[in-house]
Coordinates of N, CA and C in Angstrom, one line a residue:
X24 N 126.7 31.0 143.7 CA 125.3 30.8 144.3 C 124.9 32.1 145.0
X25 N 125.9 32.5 145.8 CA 125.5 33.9 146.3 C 125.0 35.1 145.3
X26 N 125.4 35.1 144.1 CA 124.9 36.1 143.2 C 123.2 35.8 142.9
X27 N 122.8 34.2 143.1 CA 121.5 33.8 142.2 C 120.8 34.1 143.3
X28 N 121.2 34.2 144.7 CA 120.4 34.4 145.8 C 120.0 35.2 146.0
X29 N 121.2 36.8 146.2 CA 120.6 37.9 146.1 C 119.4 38.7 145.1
X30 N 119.7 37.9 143.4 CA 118.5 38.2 143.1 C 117.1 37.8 143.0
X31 N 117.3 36.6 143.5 CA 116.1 35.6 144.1 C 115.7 36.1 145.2
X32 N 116.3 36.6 145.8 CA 115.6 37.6 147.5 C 114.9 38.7 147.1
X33 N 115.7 39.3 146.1 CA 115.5 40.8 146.0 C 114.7 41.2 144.4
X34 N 114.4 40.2 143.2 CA 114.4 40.2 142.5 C 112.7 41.4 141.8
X35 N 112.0 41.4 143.1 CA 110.8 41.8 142.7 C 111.5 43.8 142.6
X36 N 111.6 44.0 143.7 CA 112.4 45.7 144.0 C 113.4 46.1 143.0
X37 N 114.4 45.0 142.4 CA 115.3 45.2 141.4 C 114.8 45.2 140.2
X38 N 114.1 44.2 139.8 CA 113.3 44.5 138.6 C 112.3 46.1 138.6
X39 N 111.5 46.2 140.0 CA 111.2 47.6 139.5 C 111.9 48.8 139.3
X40 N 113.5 48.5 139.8 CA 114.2 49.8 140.0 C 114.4 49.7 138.4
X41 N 114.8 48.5 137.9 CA 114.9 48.4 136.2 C 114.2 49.5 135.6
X42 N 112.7 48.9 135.8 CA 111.8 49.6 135.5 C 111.8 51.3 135.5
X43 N 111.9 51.6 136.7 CA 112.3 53.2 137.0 C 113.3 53.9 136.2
X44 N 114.2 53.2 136.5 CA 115.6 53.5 135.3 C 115.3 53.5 134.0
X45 N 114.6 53.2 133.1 CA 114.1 52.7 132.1 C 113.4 53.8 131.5
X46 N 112.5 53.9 132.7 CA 111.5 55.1 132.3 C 111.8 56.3 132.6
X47 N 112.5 56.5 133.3 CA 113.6 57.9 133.6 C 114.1 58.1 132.5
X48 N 114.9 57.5 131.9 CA 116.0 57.2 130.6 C 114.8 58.2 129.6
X49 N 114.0 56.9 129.3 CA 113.1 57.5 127.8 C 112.5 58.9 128.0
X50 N 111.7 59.3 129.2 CA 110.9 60.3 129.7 C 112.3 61.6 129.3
X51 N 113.3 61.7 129.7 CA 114.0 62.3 129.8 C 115.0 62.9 128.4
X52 N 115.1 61.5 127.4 CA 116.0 61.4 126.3 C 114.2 62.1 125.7
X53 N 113.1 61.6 125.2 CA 112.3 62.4 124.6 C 112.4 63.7 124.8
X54 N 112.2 64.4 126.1 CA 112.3 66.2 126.1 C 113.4 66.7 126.2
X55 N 114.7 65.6 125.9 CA 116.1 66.0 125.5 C 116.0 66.0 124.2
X56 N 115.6 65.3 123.1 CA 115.6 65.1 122.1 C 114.8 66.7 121.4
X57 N 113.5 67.1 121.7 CA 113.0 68.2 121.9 C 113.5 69.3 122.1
X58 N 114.1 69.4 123.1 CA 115.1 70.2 123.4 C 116.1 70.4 122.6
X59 N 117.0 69.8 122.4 CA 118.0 69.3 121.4 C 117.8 70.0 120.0
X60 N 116.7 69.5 119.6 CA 116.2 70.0 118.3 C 116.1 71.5 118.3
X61 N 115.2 72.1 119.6 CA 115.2 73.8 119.5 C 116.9 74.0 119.3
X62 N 117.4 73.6 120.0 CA 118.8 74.6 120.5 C 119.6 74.1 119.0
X63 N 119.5 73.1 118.4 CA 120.0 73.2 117.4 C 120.0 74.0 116.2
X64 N 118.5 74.2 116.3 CA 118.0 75.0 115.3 C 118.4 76.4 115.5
X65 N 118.6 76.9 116.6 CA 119.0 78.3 117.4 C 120.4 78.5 116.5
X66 N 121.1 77.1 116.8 CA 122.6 77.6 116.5 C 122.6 77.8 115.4
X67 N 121.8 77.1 114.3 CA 122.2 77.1 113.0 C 121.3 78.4 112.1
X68 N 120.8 79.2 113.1 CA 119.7 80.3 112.6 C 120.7 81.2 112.0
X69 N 120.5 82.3 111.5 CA 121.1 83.2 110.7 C 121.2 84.4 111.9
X70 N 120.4 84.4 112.7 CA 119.7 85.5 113.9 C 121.0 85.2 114.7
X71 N 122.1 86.1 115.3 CA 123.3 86.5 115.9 C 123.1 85.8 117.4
X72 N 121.7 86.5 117.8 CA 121.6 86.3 119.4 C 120.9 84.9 119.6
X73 N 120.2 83.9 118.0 CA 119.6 83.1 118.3 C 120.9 81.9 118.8
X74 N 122.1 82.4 118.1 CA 123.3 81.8 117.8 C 123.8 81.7 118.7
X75 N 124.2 82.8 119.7 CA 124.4 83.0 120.7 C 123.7 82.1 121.9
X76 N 122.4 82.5 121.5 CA 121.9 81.4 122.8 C 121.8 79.9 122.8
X77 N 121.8 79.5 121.9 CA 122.5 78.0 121.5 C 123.7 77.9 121.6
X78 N 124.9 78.3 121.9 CA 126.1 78.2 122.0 C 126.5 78.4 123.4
X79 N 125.6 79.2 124.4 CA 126.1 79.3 125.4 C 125.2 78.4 126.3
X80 N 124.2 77.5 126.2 CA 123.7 76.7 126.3 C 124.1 75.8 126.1
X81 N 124.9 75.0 125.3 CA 125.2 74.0 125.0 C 126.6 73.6 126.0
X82 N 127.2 75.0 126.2 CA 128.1 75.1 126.8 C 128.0 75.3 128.5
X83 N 127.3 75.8 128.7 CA 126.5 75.5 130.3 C 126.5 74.2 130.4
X84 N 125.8 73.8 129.8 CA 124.9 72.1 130.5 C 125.9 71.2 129.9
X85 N 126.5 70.9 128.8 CA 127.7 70.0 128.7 C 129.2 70.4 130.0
X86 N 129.1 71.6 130.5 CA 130.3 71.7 131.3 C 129.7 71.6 133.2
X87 N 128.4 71.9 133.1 CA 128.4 71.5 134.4 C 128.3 70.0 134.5
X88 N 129.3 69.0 136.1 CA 128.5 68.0 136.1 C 127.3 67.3 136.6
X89 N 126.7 66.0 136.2 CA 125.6 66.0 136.5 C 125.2 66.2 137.9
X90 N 126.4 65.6 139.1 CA 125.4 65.4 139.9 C 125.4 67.0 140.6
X91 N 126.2 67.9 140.1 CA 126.0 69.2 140.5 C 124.6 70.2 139.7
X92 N 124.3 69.4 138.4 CA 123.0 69.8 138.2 C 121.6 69.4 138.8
X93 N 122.0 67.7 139.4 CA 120.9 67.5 139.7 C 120.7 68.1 141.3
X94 N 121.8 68.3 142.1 CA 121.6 68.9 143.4 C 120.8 70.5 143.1
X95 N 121.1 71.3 142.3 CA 120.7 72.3 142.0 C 119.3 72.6 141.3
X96 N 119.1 71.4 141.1 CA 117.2 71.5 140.2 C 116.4 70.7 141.4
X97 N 117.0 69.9 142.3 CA 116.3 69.4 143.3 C 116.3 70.1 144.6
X98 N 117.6 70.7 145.0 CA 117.4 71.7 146.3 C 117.9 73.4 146.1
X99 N 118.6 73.5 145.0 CA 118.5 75.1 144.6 C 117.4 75.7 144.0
X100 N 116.5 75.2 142.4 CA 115.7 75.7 142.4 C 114.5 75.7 143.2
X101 N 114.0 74.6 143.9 CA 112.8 74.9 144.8 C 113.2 76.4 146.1
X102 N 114.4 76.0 146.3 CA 114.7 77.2 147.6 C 114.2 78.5 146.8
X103 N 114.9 78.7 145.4 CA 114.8 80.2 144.6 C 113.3 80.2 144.3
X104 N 112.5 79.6 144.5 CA 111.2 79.6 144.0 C 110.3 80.1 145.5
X105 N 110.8 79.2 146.2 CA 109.9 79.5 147.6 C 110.5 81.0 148.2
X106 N 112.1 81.1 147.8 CA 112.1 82.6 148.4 C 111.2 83.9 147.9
X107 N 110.7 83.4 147.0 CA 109.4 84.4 146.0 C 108.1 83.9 146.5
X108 N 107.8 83.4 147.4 CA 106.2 83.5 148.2 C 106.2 82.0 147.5
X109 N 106.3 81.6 147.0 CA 105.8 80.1 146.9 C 106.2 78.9 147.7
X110 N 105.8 78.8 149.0 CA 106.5 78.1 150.2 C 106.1 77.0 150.1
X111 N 105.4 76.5 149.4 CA 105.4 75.1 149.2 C 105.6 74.1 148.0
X112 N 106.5 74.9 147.3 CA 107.0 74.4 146.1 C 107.7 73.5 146.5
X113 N 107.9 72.0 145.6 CA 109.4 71.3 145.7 C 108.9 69.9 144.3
X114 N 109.8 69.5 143.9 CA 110.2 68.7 142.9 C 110.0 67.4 143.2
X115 N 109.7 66.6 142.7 CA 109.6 65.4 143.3 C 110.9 64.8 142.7
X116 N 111.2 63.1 143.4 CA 112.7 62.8 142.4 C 112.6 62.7 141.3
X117 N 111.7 62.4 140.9 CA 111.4 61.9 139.5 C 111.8 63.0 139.1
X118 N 111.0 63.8 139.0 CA 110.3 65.5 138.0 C 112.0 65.7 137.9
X119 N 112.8 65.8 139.5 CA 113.9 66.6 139.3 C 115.1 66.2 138.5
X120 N 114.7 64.3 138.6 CA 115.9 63.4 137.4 C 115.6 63.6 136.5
X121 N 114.1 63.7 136.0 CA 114.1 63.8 134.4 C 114.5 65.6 134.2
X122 N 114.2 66.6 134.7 CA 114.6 67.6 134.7 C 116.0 68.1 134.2
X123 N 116.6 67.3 135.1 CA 118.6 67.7 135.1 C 119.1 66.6 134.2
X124 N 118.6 65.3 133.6 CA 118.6 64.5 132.9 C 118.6 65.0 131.3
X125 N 117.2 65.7 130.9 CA 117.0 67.0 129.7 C 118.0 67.9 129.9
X126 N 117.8 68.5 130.7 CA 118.9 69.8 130.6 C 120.2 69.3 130.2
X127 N 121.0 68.2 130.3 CA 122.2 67.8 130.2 C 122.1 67.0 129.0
X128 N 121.2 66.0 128.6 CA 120.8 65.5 127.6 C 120.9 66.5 126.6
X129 N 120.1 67.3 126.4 CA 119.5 68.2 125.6 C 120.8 69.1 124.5
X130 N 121.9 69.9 125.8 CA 122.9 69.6 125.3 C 124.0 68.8 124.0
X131 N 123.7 67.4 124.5 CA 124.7 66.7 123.3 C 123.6 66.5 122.0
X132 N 122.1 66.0 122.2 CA 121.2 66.2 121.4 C 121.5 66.8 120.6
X133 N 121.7 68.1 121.1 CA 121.8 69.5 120.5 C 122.7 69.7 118.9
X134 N 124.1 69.1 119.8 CA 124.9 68.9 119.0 C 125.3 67.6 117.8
X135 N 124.5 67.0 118.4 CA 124.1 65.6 117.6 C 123.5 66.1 116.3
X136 N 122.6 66.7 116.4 CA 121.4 66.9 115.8 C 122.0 68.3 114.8
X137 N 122.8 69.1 115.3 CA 123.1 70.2 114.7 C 124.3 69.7 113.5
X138 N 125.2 68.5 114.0 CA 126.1 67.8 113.2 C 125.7 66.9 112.2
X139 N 124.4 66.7 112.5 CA 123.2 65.8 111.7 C 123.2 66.2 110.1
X140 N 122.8 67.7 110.8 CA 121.8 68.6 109.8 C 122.9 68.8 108.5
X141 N 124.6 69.1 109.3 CA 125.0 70.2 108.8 C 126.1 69.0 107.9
X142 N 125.9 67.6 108.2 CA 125.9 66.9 107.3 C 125.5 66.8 105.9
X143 N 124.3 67.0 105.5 CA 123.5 66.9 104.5 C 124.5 67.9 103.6
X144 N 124.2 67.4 102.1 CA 125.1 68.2 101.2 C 124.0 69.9 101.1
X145 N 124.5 71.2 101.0 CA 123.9 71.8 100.8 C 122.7 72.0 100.0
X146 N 123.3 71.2 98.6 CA 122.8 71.0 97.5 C 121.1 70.5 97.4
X147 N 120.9 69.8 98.0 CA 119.8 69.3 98.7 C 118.9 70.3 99.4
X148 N 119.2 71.5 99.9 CA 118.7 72.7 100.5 C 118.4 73.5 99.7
X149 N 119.4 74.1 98.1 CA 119.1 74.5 97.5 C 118.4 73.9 96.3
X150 N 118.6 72.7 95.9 CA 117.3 72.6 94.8 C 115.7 72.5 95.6
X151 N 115.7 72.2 97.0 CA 114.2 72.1 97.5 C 113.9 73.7 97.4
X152 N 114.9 74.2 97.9 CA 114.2 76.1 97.7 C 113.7 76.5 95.9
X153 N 115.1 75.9 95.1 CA 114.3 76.3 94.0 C 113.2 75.9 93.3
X154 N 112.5 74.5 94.0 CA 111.3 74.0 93.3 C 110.1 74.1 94.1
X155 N 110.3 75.6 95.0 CA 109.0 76.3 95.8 C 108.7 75.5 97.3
X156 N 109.9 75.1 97.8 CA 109.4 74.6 99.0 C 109.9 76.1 99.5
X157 N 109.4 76.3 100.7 CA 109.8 77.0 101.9 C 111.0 76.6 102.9
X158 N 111.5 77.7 103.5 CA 113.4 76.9 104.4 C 112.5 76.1 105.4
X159 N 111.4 76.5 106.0 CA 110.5 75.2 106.9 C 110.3 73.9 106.6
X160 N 109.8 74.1 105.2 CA 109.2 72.4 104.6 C 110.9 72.1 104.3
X161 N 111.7 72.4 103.4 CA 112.9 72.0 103.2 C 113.4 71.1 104.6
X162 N 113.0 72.2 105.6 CA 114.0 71.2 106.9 C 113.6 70.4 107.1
X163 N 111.6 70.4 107.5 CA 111.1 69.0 107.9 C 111.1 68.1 106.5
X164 N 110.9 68.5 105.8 CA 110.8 67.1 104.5 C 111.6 66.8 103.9
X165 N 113.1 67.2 103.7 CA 114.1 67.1 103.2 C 115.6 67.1 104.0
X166 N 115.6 68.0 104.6 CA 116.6 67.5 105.6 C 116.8 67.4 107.0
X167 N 115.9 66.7 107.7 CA 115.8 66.1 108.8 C 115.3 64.9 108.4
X168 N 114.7 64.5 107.5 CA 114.5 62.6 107.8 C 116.1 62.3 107.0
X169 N 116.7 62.7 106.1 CA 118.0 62.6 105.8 C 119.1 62.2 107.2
X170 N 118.6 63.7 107.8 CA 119.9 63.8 108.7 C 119.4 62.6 109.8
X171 N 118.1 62.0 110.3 CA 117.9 61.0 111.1 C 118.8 59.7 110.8
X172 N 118.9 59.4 109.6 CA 119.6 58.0 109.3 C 121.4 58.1 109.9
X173 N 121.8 59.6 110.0 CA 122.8 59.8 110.0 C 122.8 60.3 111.6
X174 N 122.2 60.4 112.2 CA 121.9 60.5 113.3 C 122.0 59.5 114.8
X175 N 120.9 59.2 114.0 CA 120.6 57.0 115.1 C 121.3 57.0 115.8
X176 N 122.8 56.5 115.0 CA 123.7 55.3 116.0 C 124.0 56.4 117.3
X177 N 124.4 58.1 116.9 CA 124.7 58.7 117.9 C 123.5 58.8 118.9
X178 N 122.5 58.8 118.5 CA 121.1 59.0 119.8 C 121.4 57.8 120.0
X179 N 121.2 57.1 119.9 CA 121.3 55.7 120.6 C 122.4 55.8 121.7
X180 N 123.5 56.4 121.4 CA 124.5 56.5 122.5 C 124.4 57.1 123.3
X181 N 123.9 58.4 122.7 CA 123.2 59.5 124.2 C 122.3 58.5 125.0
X182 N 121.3 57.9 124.4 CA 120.6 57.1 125.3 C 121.3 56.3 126.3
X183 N 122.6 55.5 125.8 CA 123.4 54.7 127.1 C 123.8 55.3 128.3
X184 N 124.3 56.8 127.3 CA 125.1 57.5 128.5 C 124.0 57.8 129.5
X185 N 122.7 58.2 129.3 CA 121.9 59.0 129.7 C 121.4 58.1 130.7
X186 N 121.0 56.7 130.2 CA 121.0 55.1 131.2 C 122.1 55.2 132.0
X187 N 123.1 55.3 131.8 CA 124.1 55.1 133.3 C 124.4 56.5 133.7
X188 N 123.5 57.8 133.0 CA 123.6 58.9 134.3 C 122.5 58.8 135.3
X189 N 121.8 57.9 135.1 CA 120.4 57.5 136.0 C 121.1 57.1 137.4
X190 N 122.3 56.5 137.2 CA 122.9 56.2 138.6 C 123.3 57.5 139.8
X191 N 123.5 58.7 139.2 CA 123.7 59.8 139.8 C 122.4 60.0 140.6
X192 N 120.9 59.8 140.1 CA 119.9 60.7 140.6 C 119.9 59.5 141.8
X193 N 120.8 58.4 142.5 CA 120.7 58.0 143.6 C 120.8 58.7 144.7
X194 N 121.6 60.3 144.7 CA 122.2 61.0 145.4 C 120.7 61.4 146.2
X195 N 119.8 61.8 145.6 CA 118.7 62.4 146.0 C 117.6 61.1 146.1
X196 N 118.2 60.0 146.5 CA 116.9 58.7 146.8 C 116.0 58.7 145.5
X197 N 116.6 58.6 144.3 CA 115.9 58.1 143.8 C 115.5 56.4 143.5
X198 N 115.0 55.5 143.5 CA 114.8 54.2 143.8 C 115.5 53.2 142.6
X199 N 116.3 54.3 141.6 CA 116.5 53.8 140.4 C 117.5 52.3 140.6
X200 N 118.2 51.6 139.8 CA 119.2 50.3 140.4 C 120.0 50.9 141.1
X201 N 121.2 51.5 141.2 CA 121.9 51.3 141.9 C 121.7 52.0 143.9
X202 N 120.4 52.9 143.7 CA 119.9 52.8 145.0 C 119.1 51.9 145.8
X203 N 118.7 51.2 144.6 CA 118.2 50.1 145.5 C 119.5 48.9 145.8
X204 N 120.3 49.1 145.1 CA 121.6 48.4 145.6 C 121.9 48.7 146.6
X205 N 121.8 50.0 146.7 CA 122.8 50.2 148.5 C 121.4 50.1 149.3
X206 N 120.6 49.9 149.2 CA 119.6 49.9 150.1 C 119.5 48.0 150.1
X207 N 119.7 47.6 149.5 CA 119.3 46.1 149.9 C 120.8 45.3 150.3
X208 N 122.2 46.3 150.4 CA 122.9 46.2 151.4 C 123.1 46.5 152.3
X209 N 122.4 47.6 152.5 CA 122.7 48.0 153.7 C 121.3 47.0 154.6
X210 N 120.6 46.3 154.1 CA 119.5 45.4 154.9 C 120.9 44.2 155.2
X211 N 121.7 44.1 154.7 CA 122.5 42.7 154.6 C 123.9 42.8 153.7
X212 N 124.9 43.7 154.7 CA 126.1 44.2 154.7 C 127.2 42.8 153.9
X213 N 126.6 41.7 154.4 CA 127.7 40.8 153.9 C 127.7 40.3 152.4
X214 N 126.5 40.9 151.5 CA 126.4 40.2 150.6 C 127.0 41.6 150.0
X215 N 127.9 42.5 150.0 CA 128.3 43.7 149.2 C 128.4 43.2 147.4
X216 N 129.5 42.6 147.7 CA 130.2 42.0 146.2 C 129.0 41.4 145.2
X217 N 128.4 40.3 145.6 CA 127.1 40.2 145.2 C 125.8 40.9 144.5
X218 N 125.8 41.8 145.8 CA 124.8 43.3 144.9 C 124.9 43.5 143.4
X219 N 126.4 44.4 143.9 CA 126.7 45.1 143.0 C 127.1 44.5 141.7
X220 N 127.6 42.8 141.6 CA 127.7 41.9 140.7 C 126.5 42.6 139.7
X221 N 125.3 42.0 141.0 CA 123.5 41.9 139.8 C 123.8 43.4 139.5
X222 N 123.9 44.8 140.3 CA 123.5 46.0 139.8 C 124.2 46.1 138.6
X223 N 125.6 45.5 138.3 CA 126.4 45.6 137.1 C 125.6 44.9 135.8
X224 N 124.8 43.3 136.5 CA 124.9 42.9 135.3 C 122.9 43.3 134.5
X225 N 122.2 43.9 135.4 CA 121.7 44.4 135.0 C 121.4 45.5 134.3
X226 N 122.3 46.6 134.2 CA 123.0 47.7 133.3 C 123.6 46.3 132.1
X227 N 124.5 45.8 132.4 CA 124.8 45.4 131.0 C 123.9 44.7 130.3
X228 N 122.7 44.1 130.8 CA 121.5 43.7 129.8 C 120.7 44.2 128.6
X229 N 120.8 45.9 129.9 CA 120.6 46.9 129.2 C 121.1 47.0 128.0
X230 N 122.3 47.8 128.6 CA 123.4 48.4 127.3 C 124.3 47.4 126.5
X231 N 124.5 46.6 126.5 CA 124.9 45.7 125.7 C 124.1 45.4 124.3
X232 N 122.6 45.5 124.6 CA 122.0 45.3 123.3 C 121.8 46.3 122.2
X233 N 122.0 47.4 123.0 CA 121.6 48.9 122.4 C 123.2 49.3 121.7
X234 N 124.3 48.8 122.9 CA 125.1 48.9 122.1 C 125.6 48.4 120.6
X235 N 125.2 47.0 120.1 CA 125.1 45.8 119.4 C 124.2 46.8 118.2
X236 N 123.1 47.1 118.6 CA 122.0 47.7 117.8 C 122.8 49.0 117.0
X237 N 123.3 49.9 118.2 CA 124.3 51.2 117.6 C 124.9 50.9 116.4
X238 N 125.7 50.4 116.6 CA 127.0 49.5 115.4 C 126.4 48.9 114.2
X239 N 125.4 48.3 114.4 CA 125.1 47.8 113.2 C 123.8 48.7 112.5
X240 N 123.1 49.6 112.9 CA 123.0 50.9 112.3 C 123.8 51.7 111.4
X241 N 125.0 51.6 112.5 CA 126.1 52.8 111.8 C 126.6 52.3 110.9
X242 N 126.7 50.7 110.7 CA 126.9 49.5 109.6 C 126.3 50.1 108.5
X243 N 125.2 50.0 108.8 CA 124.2 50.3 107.8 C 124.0 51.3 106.8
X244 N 124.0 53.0 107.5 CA 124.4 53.6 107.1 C 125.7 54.4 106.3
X245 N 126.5 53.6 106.9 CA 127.6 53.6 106.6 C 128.2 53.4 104.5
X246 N 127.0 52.0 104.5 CA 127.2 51.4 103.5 C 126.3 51.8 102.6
X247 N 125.0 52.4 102.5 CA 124.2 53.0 101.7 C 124.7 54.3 101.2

C-alpha cells in the first residue's frame, strides 16, 4: 500500500519529471545522433587531420565521466565565458543536460554509426561509383539507409543508456525522476524505500519496452 500511496500523493510532479526525462533523452539523442554522424564521417574521411579529429573526440567524451562533464558545461564553461567580459552568461539545467548528454552521446553515436557504415560490403560503394553516382549520393542513397537497418537495435540502446544518464543531471537540480525522488523524500523521510521503489519502476516502464523493441529488431535484421 505504501508504494500505491506515494504515487497517489505525488503522482502529478512524478509524471512530469517522466515527462522531463523523456524530453531530455530525445532532445539530446537527436543532436547526438547529428553529431554522431559528423564525427563519424570525419573518421572514415581519407583527410589525416579529419581522422584525427574524430578519434580524439571520440576518445575525450567516451573517457570522461558524465557527471564530471556535466559539472563542467554547467559551472566551468559559463565561468570561462564570463572571464571574457560576458558577465552574465550561464546555462540553464536543461541547455546544460542536453549539452553534456550530446557531447557524450555523440561519442558512441559516432561509433555506432561509423561501425554501421563500415559494415556495408564495399562492393555496394563501388558499383554505385561506377554507374555515375558521386561518393556523396553513394553515402546518402546507398549506404546509410543500408547501414540504418543495421544500426537501430544499437541507437536504441544508446537511447536507454542515455535515459538512465538523465539520472546524473540531478546533481545540478535538474527536476528529472530521480530528483524529484529525493525531493519528495526529503518532504517525508519515512517513506524512503517507497520512493525509490516508484523511481525504479518508472525507469523500468520506460526501458523495458525499448528494450523488448531492441531485440526484436536485431531479430529482424538478423534474419533478412
Amino acid at each position: 500500500m505504501g508504494i500505491i500511496k506515494v504515487f497517489a500523493d505525488n503522482y502529478e510532479v512524478l509524471l512530469s519529471a517522466l515527462g522531463n526525462t523523456l524530453k531530455m533523452t530525445v532532445v539530446s539523442l537527436l543532436f547526438a545522433t547529428l553529431l554522431g554522424l559528423l564525427i563519424s564521417l570525419m573518421s572514415l574521411s581519407k583527410y589525416k587531420i579529419l581522422k584525427f579529429i574524430g578519434r580524439v573526440y571520440v576518445d575525450i567524451f567516451r573517457g570522461v565521466p558524465m557527471i564530471v562533464l556535466i559539472m563542467f558545461v554547467y559551472f566551468g564553461i559559463p565561468q570561462g565565458i564570463q572571464g571574457i567580459g560576458f558577465v552574465n552568461f550561464r546555462f540553464t539545467v536543461f541547455t546544460a543536460g542536453v549539452v553534456a548528454l550530446s557531447l557524450n552521446a555523440g561519442a558512441y553515436m559516432a561509433e555506432i554509426i561509423r561501425g554501421g557504415i563500415l559494415a556495408i560490403d564495399k562492393g555496394q560503394t563501388e558499383a554505385s561509383l561506377s554507374l555515375g553516382l558521386d561518393s556523396n549520393m553513394t553515402m546518402k542513397e546507398v549506404v546509410l539507409p543500408q547501414a540504418l537497418r543495421i544500426m537501430t537495435p544499437s541507437i536504441i540502446n544508446q537511447f536507454i543508456i542515455s535515459l538512465k544518464d538523465t539520472s546524473i543531471i540531478s546533481v545540478i537540480s535538474f527536476a528529472e525522476i530521480v530528483r524529484t525522488g529525493q525531493i519528495i523524500i526529503a518532504r517525508s523521510a519515512s517513506y524512503t524505500l517507497q520512493v525509490w521503489t516508484v523511481v525504479g519502476l518508472l525507469y523500468l516502464v520506460m526501458i523495458v519496452p525499448l528494450s523488448y523493441l531492441g531485440r526484436y529488431i536485431e531479430k529482424r535484421v538478423s534474419h533478412e
